[in-house]
Amino acid sequence: MPRYGRQPASDIRGGKWLSRWLVAVLLASITLLQTGCGDRAWNAPYPSSEAKSNTLYSSFSERPKHLDPARSYAANEYAFIGQIYEPPLQYHFLKRPYQLVPLAAEAVPQPRFFDHEGNSLPDDAAAERIAFSEYEIRIRPGMHYQPHPALARMEDGTYRYHDLAPEQIESVNRLADFSHTGFREVTAEDFVYQIKRLADPAIHSPIASIMSEYIVGFPEFAAILGEARTSRSGEGGWLDLRNHRLQGVELLDRYRFKVRLHGKYPQFVYWLAMTFFAPMPWEADLFYSQPGLAERNINLNWYPIGSGPFMLSENNPNLRMVLARNPNFHGEAYPSEGEPGDRAQGMLEDAGKPLPLIDKAVYSLEKEVIPRWNKFLQGYYDTSGVSSDSFDQAVEFGSGGEATLTDEMREKDIHLATAVETSIFYLGFNMADPVIGGDSAENRYLRQAISIAVDFEEYISIFSNGRGVVAHGPLPPGIFGSREGVDGINRVVFDVVDGEPRRKSLREARELMVKAGYPGGKSAKTGKALVLNYESASAGPDSKHLLNWMRKQFRKLGIQLVIRATDYNRFQEKLRKGTGQLFMFGWNADYPDPENFLFLLYGPNGKVEHAGENAVNYDNPEFNRLFEQMKNMDNTPQRQAIIDRMVEILRHDAPWIWGFYPKGFSLYHGWYGNVKPNLMANNTLKYKRVDAATRLERQQAWNPPVVWPLYLLMILLVAIVVPAIRHYRKRERSSAR
């Protein structure tokens, strides 16, 4: 028999287990509290190993569709490929007006001119004498591609992955599954190969039609490739473009090639700064063409290959995309000069330093605006746009209309960068429409009256949070030919009061309506109200206020505006067929030259008759003549005078209500350096700098751990468990007695 007062061993273990469990929970809670005082915030969305790294953090909202430089033509795609590929030229990061400087090329090429007989012409030869222009481009030696499986070789020099067996392809799902990579020097042949890709009808390059007009033999070469692919129908595989000659592009030696153009086309050098003309190794074209890889998203649209400062090390568009430093980058230095004032603003603190200044850039997918904004305020994104939802929290306007930051933003050492974009949004009149278009005086008065009535100052205030500048013509600020100040005011729509534009009164607009034959908005001939159709590609609830506002503008003149909302494809079809009357449209510059805007109103570019970009089908013979004279001129006072005359013609004819030039607003933290908006360059990531230590310090300060729930949990545990242990022991002692 056991002696009285002795507890069973199992009961003793049970009591000790409860005590030890309580101690373990308390220790775990204390450990968590201590962790909150560590080297990163509790809610940090990045690994602790990256807390102090030289990494830039940003976000994206839409998956880039094309990362192939022959196909990409969207801003969200350029944000990535602009850092990976190196075309011959680039825009100077700091200087304004925008200035082309060498990138892959050793110098900005100067054209040589020839007549039809092949005789050389002087540089100042008249454009009508020039039959051909030649650009010789010498690329810099020593540039190398990033590590890539397409360039991996065997010990005997043959390419390791150029003839993959079906079972090998079955075993890979991403580019990283190939265990070997290689690299080689960039050569002139790679630039020639890429230009040939632009002509390949299988690639559908968006600039193929433009290049067909200028590069000698380009359309014929495209036809040859089309026939070659047709003859191979069903075979698939790779078409080696090296075996087909493009007349206007000639390889001279390892580092030189030549491009021959029809006539004079000075804007060609701007195209040389776009990734369309970046080098492409034939090995990559062959590698990606192997059957079965495209089905696994192993292609150029998913995995680019370039010689630039960064390479796409992670492509998971449903989560994040990562640009990492290219270990084979040839090197480049931060610019040592800029505009007046750049030094005072700290833009030259890194002058001469090797680029890139960061090691990595991490872009996280953020489909919703509010989470993206909150993470920026928490310090987890280095920079942010300003959405309508957060605009009032971030920006306020002074008495003079200038944009400034709110106190909340300044307290966080957040900065604001603004720039008028090289874009325009306009309200277009279909000049092929008998009611609103044409060149009759009556219809012109009608367009002028509507131009006065539609208050784009109000539009910018209501729908763009003040982020825009009212347009007085087709050329945004910063584009050669654009006039500033009093000289740039559209006198058809505005009066000049104390040197500033003031929109003409509705009384003057109604007087124009009388001249147009629509007094009070009714036809003087029939007595019926004037009804106009507005084509809208926005049919959702968010567009309701905008469309109501548009009706209100026309109602000022007694005009009934009928909204014909449809999807974007149907909207485009109406433009192609010319069945619409009025519509809102926009244009973003491909390059900083007035030709890139004025061609939108050149008659032979009419949308209906010629399938061009002249969406309003405007066709004025004098304007057309001046455009043909102006488009290939150098930027001289003579060119400015011609542009001034063209703009006056457009203001008088009013084929557009000139609308506004959007103004870009972006925010960035104090630890994010070298921020200067560059609306032409797509490769500015290499100039950016981050102070990781300051960022980490502020992340910790702005995201303090919420510890009171843990303290409360500890108190509750003690309050519950300790009495339970006492009760348990008391019961055991009672049982023992």
XYZ file of C-alpha atoms in Angstrom:
737
model
C 0.000 0.000 0.000
C 1.296 3.450 -0.773
C 1.929 5.716 2.131
C -0.528 8.545 2.772
C 0.596 11.968 1.461
C 2.569 10.681 -1.547
C 1.341 11.795 -5.055
C 1.433 9.516 -8.064
C 4.331 10.250 -10.435
C 1.952 11.070 -13.320
C 0.186 13.714 -11.227
C 3.475 15.326 -10.271
C 4.459 15.456 -13.966
C 1.116 17.035 -14.827
C 1.633 19.887 -12.376
C 5.190 20.460 -13.536
C 4.039 20.406 -17.177
C 1.552 23.230 -16.573
C 4.203 25.298 -14.847
C 6.731 24.716 -17.574
C 4.151 25.533 -20.265
C 3.386 28.862 -18.607
C 7.073 29.701 -18.358
C 7.591 28.807 -22.045
C 4.723 31.053 -23.163
C 6.032 33.950 -21.082
C 9.540 33.512 -22.485
C 8.190 33.399 -26.039
C 6.251 36.603 -25.472
C 9.306 38.339 -24.057
C 11.340 37.162 -27.045
C 8.768 38.613 -29.445
C 8.846 41.914 -27.606
C 12.617 42.002 -27.796
C 12.475 41.189 -31.525
C 10.395 44.310 -32.031
C 13.399 46.321 -30.984
C 15.611 44.612 -33.596
C 16.891 45.813 -36.950
C 13.622 45.835 -38.916
C 9.952 46.614 -38.392
C 7.581 43.765 -37.586
C 5.387 44.369 -40.636
C 8.235 44.725 -43.144
C 7.187 42.980 -46.392
C 10.768 42.103 -47.341
C 13.212 39.516 -45.961
C 15.386 40.649 -43.059
C 18.462 39.975 -45.200
C 17.410 42.885 -47.448
C 16.837 45.374 -44.624
C 20.142 47.181 -45.147
C 20.732 46.268 -48.796
C 21.315 48.754 -51.607
C 17.923 47.957 -53.117
C 15.246 50.198 -54.577
C 11.625 49.236 -53.835
C 8.706 50.150 -56.048
C 5.533 48.614 -57.466
C 3.690 47.869 -60.688
C -0.012 47.387 -61.340
C -0.114 45.640 -64.710
C 1.956 42.782 -66.104
C 4.227 43.859 -68.948
C 3.025 42.040 -72.053
C 6.053 42.443 -74.316
C 9.672 42.471 -73.146
C 10.921 41.812 -76.679
C 12.452 45.146 -77.788
C 11.149 44.671 -81.330
C 7.553 44.575 -80.066
C 7.448 46.598 -76.844
C 5.774 49.992 -77.164
C 4.219 50.685 -73.743
C 5.423 52.692 -70.752
C 4.975 49.838 -68.267
C 7.177 47.660 -70.493
C 9.846 50.330 -70.967
C 10.165 50.567 -67.181
C 11.909 47.177 -67.378
C 13.468 46.764 -70.805
C 14.876 50.301 -70.755
C 17.216 49.169 -67.973
C 18.205 45.952 -69.769
C 18.767 46.888 -73.416
C 21.207 49.452 -74.789
C 20.338 51.148 -78.106
C 22.978 53.273 -79.816
C 21.885 56.564 -78.206
C 20.258 57.864 -75.043
C 19.013 61.181 -73.652
C 21.228 63.125 -71.281
C 19.830 62.548 -67.799
C 20.044 66.167 -66.640
C 20.205 68.549 -69.602
C 17.158 70.337 -70.996
C 16.076 70.729 -73.748
C 16.518 67.023 -74.272
C 19.900 66.195 -75.725
C 20.967 62.965 -77.408
C 24.263 61.468 -76.236
C 26.017 58.160 -77.015
C 25.086 54.935 -75.238
C 26.103 51.836 -77.202
C 27.492 54.056 -79.969
C 30.753 55.908 -79.599
C 29.191 59.130 -80.938
C 25.900 60.550 -82.169
C 26.035 59.743 -85.907
C 25.900 62.581 -88.420
C 24.137 61.935 -91.736
C 25.767 62.084 -95.142
C 23.534 63.116 -98.048
C 23.428 61.858 -101.654
C 21.452 62.672 -104.768
C 19.775 60.122 -107.064
C 23.012 59.582 -108.979
C 24.904 58.779 -105.798
C 26.802 62.062 -105.693
C 27.669 63.404 -102.257
C 25.815 66.568 -101.199
C 26.813 69.241 -98.668
C 25.301 69.235 -95.191
C 23.184 72.284 -95.984
C 21.724 70.849 -99.186
C 18.034 71.542 -99.749
C 15.809 68.660 -98.701
C 14.355 68.270 -102.209
C 17.844 67.546 -103.595
C 18.524 64.770 -101.086
C 17.630 61.311 -102.375
C 19.371 59.317 -99.641
C 20.777 59.818 -96.142
C 23.397 57.528 -94.656
C 24.160 57.059 -90.961
C 27.344 55.206 -90.055
C 27.226 53.954 -86.460
C 30.303 52.781 -84.613
C 29.556 50.926 -81.409
C 31.880 50.887 -78.427
C 34.029 47.761 -77.968
C 33.927 45.827 -74.724
C 30.160 45.590 -74.176
C 29.029 42.126 -73.111
C 25.659 40.457 -72.776
C 24.308 39.323 -69.435
C 24.739 35.642 -68.521
C 22.185 33.657 -70.509
C 21.638 29.989 -71.502
C 21.414 30.954 -75.190
C 25.118 31.846 -75.074
C 26.297 28.800 -73.081
C 28.869 26.655 -74.861
C 30.261 23.157 -74.503
C 33.947 22.463 -74.021
C 34.355 22.053 -77.793
C 32.839 25.476 -78.454
C 29.430 24.313 -79.684
C 26.320 25.836 -78.160
C 24.954 23.778 -75.298
C 21.233 24.550 -75.655
C 20.693 25.227 -79.374
C 19.350 21.785 -80.237
C 17.213 20.728 -77.301
C 15.622 17.307 -77.325
C 11.906 17.037 -76.446
C 12.722 15.410 -73.099
C 15.044 18.300 -72.228
C 12.317 20.825 -72.950
C 9.858 18.798 -70.875
C 12.180 19.122 -67.883
C 12.260 22.940 -67.791
C 9.607 25.412 -66.705
C 11.635 28.623 -66.425
C 14.877 30.013 -67.737
C 16.672 29.366 -64.434
C 16.144 25.619 -64.945
C 18.984 25.697 -67.473
C 22.035 25.030 -65.331
C 24.612 26.699 -67.591
C 24.920 30.240 -68.915
C 27.385 32.058 -71.121
C 28.075 35.515 -72.492
C 29.901 37.215 -75.327
C 30.778 40.665 -76.658
C 28.150 42.770 -78.394
C 29.000 43.314 -82.072
C 27.657 45.474 -84.898
C 26.100 42.356 -86.427
C 23.718 42.189 -83.451
C 22.355 45.664 -84.272
C 21.892 44.690 -87.911
C 20.100 41.505 -86.833
C 17.696 43.494 -84.660
C 16.805 45.913 -87.485
C 16.013 42.889 -89.635
C 13.732 41.612 -86.871
C 11.758 44.878 -87.082
C 10.875 43.958 -90.674
C 9.925 40.355 -89.920
C 6.133 40.067 -90.401
C 6.041 37.252 -87.848
C 7.106 39.670 -85.097
C 4.582 42.456 -85.856
C 6.802 45.315 -84.749
C 4.700 48.448 -84.145
C 7.243 50.640 -85.961
C 7.545 48.456 -89.073
C 5.233 50.711 -91.104
C 7.220 53.832 -90.190
C 10.559 52.226 -90.988
C 9.161 50.991 -94.312
C 8.884 54.607 -95.419
C 12.513 55.408 -94.695
C 14.943 52.462 -94.545
C 15.904 51.562 -98.102
C 14.661 48.109 -99.048
C 12.725 47.612 -95.810
C 9.316 46.712 -97.355
C 10.966 44.446 -99.947
C 12.910 42.699 -97.183
C 9.691 42.185 -95.187
C 8.109 40.586 -98.251
C 11.102 38.257 -98.677
C 10.839 37.137 -95.058
C 7.104 36.637 -95.436
C 7.649 34.384 -98.451
C 10.405 32.494 -96.641
C 8.131 31.809 -93.704
C 5.254 30.791 -95.998
C 7.486 28.302 -97.782
C 8.421 26.854 -94.389
C 4.794 26.636 -93.282
C 4.337 23.753 -90.918
C 8.049 23.338 -90.326
C 8.338 25.920 -87.538
C 11.748 26.480 -86.081
C 14.215 29.260 -86.661
C 14.584 31.510 -89.697
C 18.178 32.767 -89.755
C 17.911 36.427 -90.723
C 21.644 36.586 -91.356
C 21.048 34.705 -94.598
C 18.799 37.450 -95.995
C 20.120 40.838 -97.123
C 18.426 44.098 -96.186
C 19.540 46.620 -98.790
C 19.522 49.685 -96.550
C 21.471 48.151 -93.659
C 25.094 47.161 -94.190
C 27.565 45.525 -91.810
C 30.949 47.222 -92.255
C 33.088 45.420 -89.668
C 32.914 44.058 -86.119
C 32.042 47.434 -84.615
C 30.505 49.420 -87.490
C 27.292 49.298 -89.496
C 25.498 51.685 -91.835
C 21.823 52.561 -92.351
C 20.634 54.126 -95.612
C 17.381 56.119 -95.665
C 15.183 57.581 -98.374
C 15.458 61.364 -98.458
C 16.247 63.464 -95.427
C 14.880 62.287 -92.088
C 16.685 63.994 -89.176
C 14.278 62.407 -86.671
C 15.929 59.034 -87.309
C 18.499 59.713 -84.576
C 15.658 59.862 -82.052
C 14.618 56.344 -83.036
C 18.200 55.250 -82.323
C 17.555 56.108 -78.669
C 14.655 53.641 -78.449
C 14.991 49.968 -77.550
C 13.678 49.001 -80.998
C 17.269 49.497 -82.167
C 19.004 47.691 -79.283
C 21.243 44.747 -80.226
C 19.894 41.211 -80.386
C 22.222 38.186 -80.588
C 21.173 35.680 -83.213
C 21.839 32.956 -80.640
C 18.922 34.196 -78.523
C 16.594 34.261 -81.537
C 17.546 30.659 -82.327
C 17.337 29.516 -78.695
C 13.848 30.891 -78.082
C 12.502 29.599 -81.424
C 12.878 25.958 -80.360
C 9.478 24.196 -80.279
C 8.001 23.841 -76.812
C 9.760 26.744 -75.090
C 7.158 29.382 -75.942
C 4.442 27.214 -74.372
C 6.414 27.471 -71.124
C 6.713 31.259 -71.435
C 10.406 30.866 -72.177
C 10.703 33.547 -74.837
C 11.882 37.125 -75.353
C 8.589 38.531 -74.112
C 9.297 36.908 -70.756
C 13.101 36.722 -70.513
C 15.003 39.556 -72.214
C 18.729 39.442 -72.935
C 20.713 42.675 -72.963
C 24.002 44.376 -72.190
C 22.627 47.123 -69.939
C 23.276 47.755 -66.245
C 20.476 45.455 -65.078
C 19.073 42.034 -65.908
C 15.665 40.588 -65.085
C 16.610 38.108 -62.368
C 13.048 37.305 -61.304
C 9.911 37.483 -63.409
C 6.841 36.538 -61.422
C 4.273 39.086 -62.607
C 1.672 37.741 -60.192
C 3.910 38.681 -57.266
C 7.046 40.665 -58.068
C 9.684 41.431 -60.693
C 13.328 41.987 -59.823
C 16.043 43.794 -61.746
C 19.518 42.846 -60.514
C 22.892 44.294 -61.433
C 24.291 42.778 -64.623
C 27.676 41.288 -63.637
C 28.937 41.803 -67.203
C 27.989 45.475 -67.464
C 30.723 47.408 -69.258
C 30.389 50.438 -66.999
C 29.252 54.037 -67.294
C 29.744 57.163 -65.177
C 27.166 59.492 -63.665
C 27.096 62.759 -65.672
C 29.412 65.548 -64.526
C 27.371 68.452 -65.859
C 23.752 69.432 -66.128
C 21.490 72.456 -66.173
C 22.003 75.605 -64.111
C 20.691 74.863 -60.645
C 21.309 71.107 -60.773
C 24.392 71.375 -58.572
C 22.577 73.441 -55.958
C 19.791 70.849 -55.887
C 22.263 68.018 -55.285
C 21.857 66.472 -58.710
C 25.640 66.391 -59.261
C 26.720 64.910 -55.929
C 27.387 61.587 -57.650
C 29.198 63.087 -60.642
C 31.712 60.652 -62.087
C 30.636 57.702 -59.937
C 30.271 54.321 -61.671
C 26.749 53.294 -62.604
C 24.438 51.798 -61.577
C 24.262 53.305 -58.083
C 21.961 50.569 -56.756
C 22.413 46.797 -56.762
C 18.824 45.742 -57.245
C 15.289 47.025 -57.854
C 12.294 45.085 -56.537
C 8.866 45.789 -58.050
C 5.885 44.290 -56.226
C 2.487 43.759 -57.808
C -0.075 46.192 -56.389
C -3.400 46.131 -58.200
C -5.146 48.375 -55.686
C -4.271 52.021 -55.121
C -4.809 52.194 -51.351
C -2.404 49.372 -50.331
C 0.250 50.861 -52.615
C -0.205 54.298 -51.041
C -0.147 52.962 -47.483
C 3.075 51.056 -48.099
C 4.662 54.209 -49.462
C 3.673 56.109 -46.309
C 5.097 53.261 -44.211
C 8.400 53.637 -46.044
C 8.259 50.326 -47.893
C 8.167 51.939 -51.347
C 10.765 54.569 -52.174
C 8.600 56.471 -54.633
C 4.928 56.762 -55.513
C 2.550 58.387 -57.920
C -0.310 60.484 -56.583
C -3.748 59.005 -57.207
C -6.975 60.977 -56.987
C -7.862 59.197 -53.740
C -4.688 60.347 -51.987
C -4.190 63.686 -53.728
C -5.676 65.903 -51.014
C -3.678 64.079 -48.356
C -0.434 64.759 -50.209
C -0.751 67.981 -52.227
C -2.229 71.421 -51.707
C -2.245 74.484 -53.936
C -0.965 77.879 -52.885
C -2.614 81.209 -53.566
C -0.737 81.467 -56.853
C -1.850 78.026 -57.992
C 1.507 76.388 -57.290
C 1.475 72.817 -56.010
C 3.061 72.192 -52.603
C 3.140 69.322 -50.156
C 0.917 69.105 -47.113
C 2.388 69.348 -43.605
C 1.941 65.588 -43.168
C 4.171 64.883 -46.157
C 6.820 67.438 -45.177
C 7.042 65.985 -41.668
C 7.951 62.654 -43.235
C 10.612 64.307 -45.440
C 8.626 63.381 -48.548
C 9.374 65.396 -51.685
C 7.319 66.293 -54.755
C 8.537 66.175 -58.359
C 6.393 67.693 -61.101
C 6.817 68.033 -64.847
C 4.588 68.969 -67.758
C 4.513 65.852 -69.887
C 5.298 65.719 -73.582
C 1.686 64.724 -74.217
C -1.590 66.348 -75.162
C -5.235 65.469 -74.610
C -7.628 67.106 -77.052
C -11.268 67.103 -78.089
C -11.363 66.328 -81.788
C -13.886 67.352 -84.447
C -14.252 64.867 -87.287
C -13.414 67.160 -90.202
C -15.001 64.673 -92.624
C -18.400 65.189 -90.966
C -20.743 67.558 -92.889
C -22.159 69.195 -89.742
C -19.068 69.841 -87.651
C -16.202 69.469 -90.168
C -15.186 70.861 -93.513
C -13.614 74.199 -94.385
C -16.724 76.379 -94.694
C -16.734 79.596 -92.670
C -19.972 78.577 -90.895
C -18.598 75.258 -89.655
C -15.359 76.946 -88.626
C -17.321 79.485 -86.531
C -19.156 76.587 -84.902
C -15.890 74.871 -83.933
C -14.459 78.125 -82.608
C -17.564 78.759 -80.508
C -17.400 75.297 -78.962
C -13.667 75.767 -78.324
C -14.467 78.819 -76.202
C -17.364 77.160 -74.358
C -15.583 73.942 -73.312
C -13.769 75.101 -70.182
C -10.660 72.971 -69.869
C -9.434 74.989 -66.888
C -12.443 73.603 -65.052
C -11.841 70.126 -66.479
C -8.266 70.083 -65.129
C -9.438 71.250 -61.697
C -12.271 68.719 -61.382
C -10.983 65.599 -63.120
C -7.191 65.918 -62.885
C -6.734 67.511 -59.443
C -5.119 70.485 -61.125
C -2.507 68.293 -62.800
C -2.455 69.868 -66.207
C -1.711 72.977 -68.235
C -4.298 74.345 -70.651
C -3.070 73.857 -74.225
C -2.963 76.714 -76.722
C -1.768 74.568 -79.607
C -0.490 71.091 -80.473
C 3.079 71.460 -79.094
C 3.707 70.829 -75.372
C 6.329 72.867 -73.491
C 9.858 71.605 -74.061
C 9.227 70.675 -77.702
C 10.975 72.871 -80.244
C 8.474 75.302 -81.762
C 6.354 75.641 -78.644
C 5.947 79.276 -77.611
C 5.895 80.377 -73.978
C 4.258 83.454 -72.448
C 2.238 85.978 -74.412
C 3.569 84.717 -77.755
C 2.084 81.287 -77.077
C -1.511 82.370 -76.351
C -4.288 81.163 -78.657
C -6.037 84.454 -79.544
C -9.015 82.634 -81.095
C -10.081 81.258 -77.703
C -8.378 83.588 -75.213
C -7.914 87.299 -74.627
C -4.674 88.641 -73.160
C -5.183 90.428 -69.850
C -2.114 91.733 -68.012
C 0.044 89.376 -70.019
C -2.021 86.330 -69.046
C -4.618 84.354 -71.057
C -8.288 84.762 -70.138
C -10.895 82.634 -71.856
C -13.248 84.640 -74.065
C -16.766 85.151 -72.766
C -19.789 83.044 -73.585
C -21.278 86.146 -75.202
C -18.532 86.047 -77.827
C -19.060 82.308 -78.285
C -22.792 82.852 -78.828
C -22.059 85.544 -81.396
C -19.985 82.966 -83.270
C -22.937 80.566 -83.063
C -25.055 83.191 -84.857
C -22.404 83.451 -87.595
C -22.403 79.668 -87.829
C -26.166 79.677 -88.477
C -27.194 78.334 -85.058
C -28.489 81.230 -82.945
C -29.283 79.922 -79.471
C -28.233 76.471 -80.610
C -31.002 76.169 -83.206
C -30.658 76.044 -86.973
C -31.552 79.355 -88.569
C -32.866 77.422 -91.575
C -34.995 74.713 -89.921
C -35.499 75.964 -86.393
C -34.405 72.589 -85.027
C -31.957 72.248 -82.159
C -28.398 71.372 -83.085
C -27.653 67.823 -81.940
C -24.072 66.530 -81.892
C -22.768 63.060 -81.048
C -19.908 62.530 -78.627
C -18.109 59.201 -78.998
C -16.960 57.823 -75.662
C -14.895 54.730 -74.922
C -15.795 55.059 -71.226
C -19.103 53.545 -70.268
C -18.570 52.656 -66.596
C -19.971 54.424 -63.509
C -16.717 56.365 -63.020
C -17.263 58.175 -66.318
C -20.761 59.407 -65.470
C -19.592 62.705 -63.937
C -17.234 63.390 -66.836
C -19.930 62.802 -69.450
C -22.410 64.964 -67.541
C -19.793 67.706 -67.419
C -19.293 67.419 -71.174
C -23.046 67.792 -71.793
C -23.028 70.896 -69.600
C -20.314 72.545 -71.708
C -22.341 72.204 -74.912
C -25.564 73.193 -73.176
C -24.015 76.648 -72.612
C -24.492 77.232 -76.343
C -27.863 75.483 -76.594
C -26.331 72.415 -78.251
C -27.722 69.002 -77.344
C -24.898 66.522 -76.869
C -25.723 62.851 -77.307
C -23.286 60.485 -75.587
C -22.595 57.344 -77.629
C -20.684 55.145 -75.228
C -19.048 51.965 -76.450
C -16.019 49.767 -75.839
C -12.588 50.803 -77.040
C -12.524 48.477 -80.058
C -15.818 49.876 -81.345
C -14.575 53.388 -80.616
C -11.473 52.747 -82.753
C -13.652 51.368 -85.539
C -15.696 54.585 -85.572
C -12.490 56.573 -85.935
C -11.301 54.356 -88.801
C -14.610 54.724 -90.659
C -15.155 58.391 -89.757
C -18.673 57.798 -88.427
C -18.216 59.814 -85.235
C -18.471 63.573 -84.751
C -16.634 64.499 -81.543
C -14.294 62.492 -79.327
C -11.573 62.891 -76.703
C -8.160 61.607 -77.684
C -4.513 61.987 -76.746
C -0.953 61.612 -77.977
C 2.337 60.988 -76.194
C 5.582 61.967 -77.916
C 7.774 59.232 -79.355
C 10.604 61.754 -79.598
C 11.006 65.462 -78.754
C 10.457 66.946 -82.197
C 7.519 69.066 -83.435
C 7.085 66.745 -86.413
C 5.907 64.052 -83.978
C 2.886 66.210 -83.051
C 2.178 68.187 -86.209
C 1.988 65.025 -88.329
C -1.226 64.252 -86.402
C -2.896 66.972 -88.519
C -1.140 66.336 -91.828
C -3.719 65.559 -94.542
C -2.020 62.474 -96.070
C -2.071 60.923 -92.573
C -5.892 61.033 -92.428
C -7.440 58.142 -90.533
C -10.325 57.394 -92.925
C -8.619 57.778 -96.290
C -5.046 56.795 -95.446
C -5.329 54.783 -92.159
C -2.909 57.234 -90.551
C -2.748 58.928 -87.142
C -4.684 62.041 -88.222
C -7.778 60.935 -86.284
C -9.809 64.064 -87.148
C -9.110 63.787 -90.915
C -7.981 67.429 -91.134
C -6.697 68.368 -94.582
C -5.571 71.938 -95.222
C -3.400 72.323 -98.374
C -1.362 75.221 -96.964
C -0.734 73.405 -93.688
C 0.266 70.276 -95.630
C 2.735 72.256 -97.747
C 4.299 73.887 -94.695
C 4.503 70.537 -92.901
C 6.397 68.971 -95.790
C 8.788 71.920 -95.749
C 9.230 71.891 -91.958
C 9.440 68.210 -91.080
C 12.997 67.566 -92.241
C 14.502 70.921 -91.262
C 17.015 71.427 -88.503
C 15.935 73.465 -85.480
C 16.598 76.962 -86.784
C 14.776 80.321 -86.628
C 13.488 79.550 -90.134
C 11.896 76.337 -88.864
C 10.394 78.212 -85.910
C 8.802 80.758 -88.259
C 7.186 78.001 -90.322
C 5.880 76.293 -87.172
C 4.400 79.585 -85.951
C 2.476 79.910 -89.207
C 1.265 76.289 -89.028
C 0.006 76.734 -85.468
C -1.906 79.906 -86.434
C -3.595 78.017 -89.273
C -4.632 75.291 -86.832
C -5.982 77.779 -84.285
C -8.035 79.468 -86.985
C -9.428 76.217 -88.418
C -9.916 74.657 -84.933
C -9.902 70.947 -85.888
C -9.112 70.280 -82.202
C -10.146 71.879 -78.966
C -6.575 71.938 -77.743
C -7.381 70.572 -74.310
C -4.428 70.285 -71.960
C -0.921 69.007 -71.433
C -0.968 66.626 -68.442
C 1.325 67.405 -65.550
C 2.995 64.484 -63.854
C 3.191 64.425 -60.044
C 5.365 61.950 -58.181
C 6.414 61.641 -54.551
C 9.644 60.276 -53.172
C 11.240 59.847 -49.765
C 14.233 61.864 -48.618
C 16.473 58.795 -48.790
C 15.785 58.424 -52.553
C 18.252 60.497 -54.561
C 18.838 61.864 -58.063
C 15.190 62.464 -58.884
C 14.717 64.668 -61.939
C 11.813 63.937 -64.289
C 13.014 62.934 -67.732
C 10.053 62.457 -70.026
C 12.069 61.082 -72.940
C 14.568 58.709 -71.319
C 13.478 55.187 -70.380
C 16.741 54.075 -68.762
C 17.044 56.315 -65.693
C 17.091 53.587 -63.012
C 20.892 53.430 -63.203
C 21.130 57.018 -61.904
C 18.971 56.484 -58.814
C 20.463 56.312 -55.318
C 19.064 55.103 -51.985
C 20.266 55.615 -48.423
C 19.335 52.220 -46.973
C 20.364 53.109 -43.391
C 18.073 56.144 -43.261
C 15.265 54.164 -44.856
C 15.556 51.404 -42.248
C 15.630 53.916 -39.403
C 12.447 55.604 -40.599
C 10.677 52.338 -41.316
C 11.232 51.385 -37.698
C 10.052 54.795 -36.480
C 6.939 54.782 -38.669
C 5.990 51.172 -37.949
C 6.336 50.690 -34.176
C 5.323 47.251 -32.947
C 1.851 47.064 -31.395
C 2.840 45.228 -28.203
C -0.129 45.819 -25.929
C -1.956 42.701 -27.208
C 1.036 40.593 -26.125
C 1.120 42.180 -22.698
C -2.620 41.596 -22.408
C -2.131 38.004 -23.479
C 0.554 37.516 -20.840
C -1.713 38.939 -18.127
C -4.607 36.742 -19.249
C -2.383 33.676 -19.286
C -1.156 34.393 -15.789
C -4.705 35.118 -14.607
C -5.995 31.848 -16.050
C -3.139 29.411 -15.630
C -1.852 30.320 -12.160
C -5.234 29.778 -10.418
C -5.611 26.552 -12.392
C -2.253 25.302 -11.122
C -3.133 26.282 -7.541
C -6.489 24.558 -7.788
C -4.856 21.487 -9.297
C -2.271 21.246 -6.506
C -4.846 21.864 -3.828
C -7.015 19.076 -5.197
C -4.032 16.703 -5.391
C -3.031 17.441 -1.816
C -6.609 16.817 -0.701
C -6.664 13.499 -2.545
C -3.356 12.535 -1.001
C -4.658 13.145 2.502
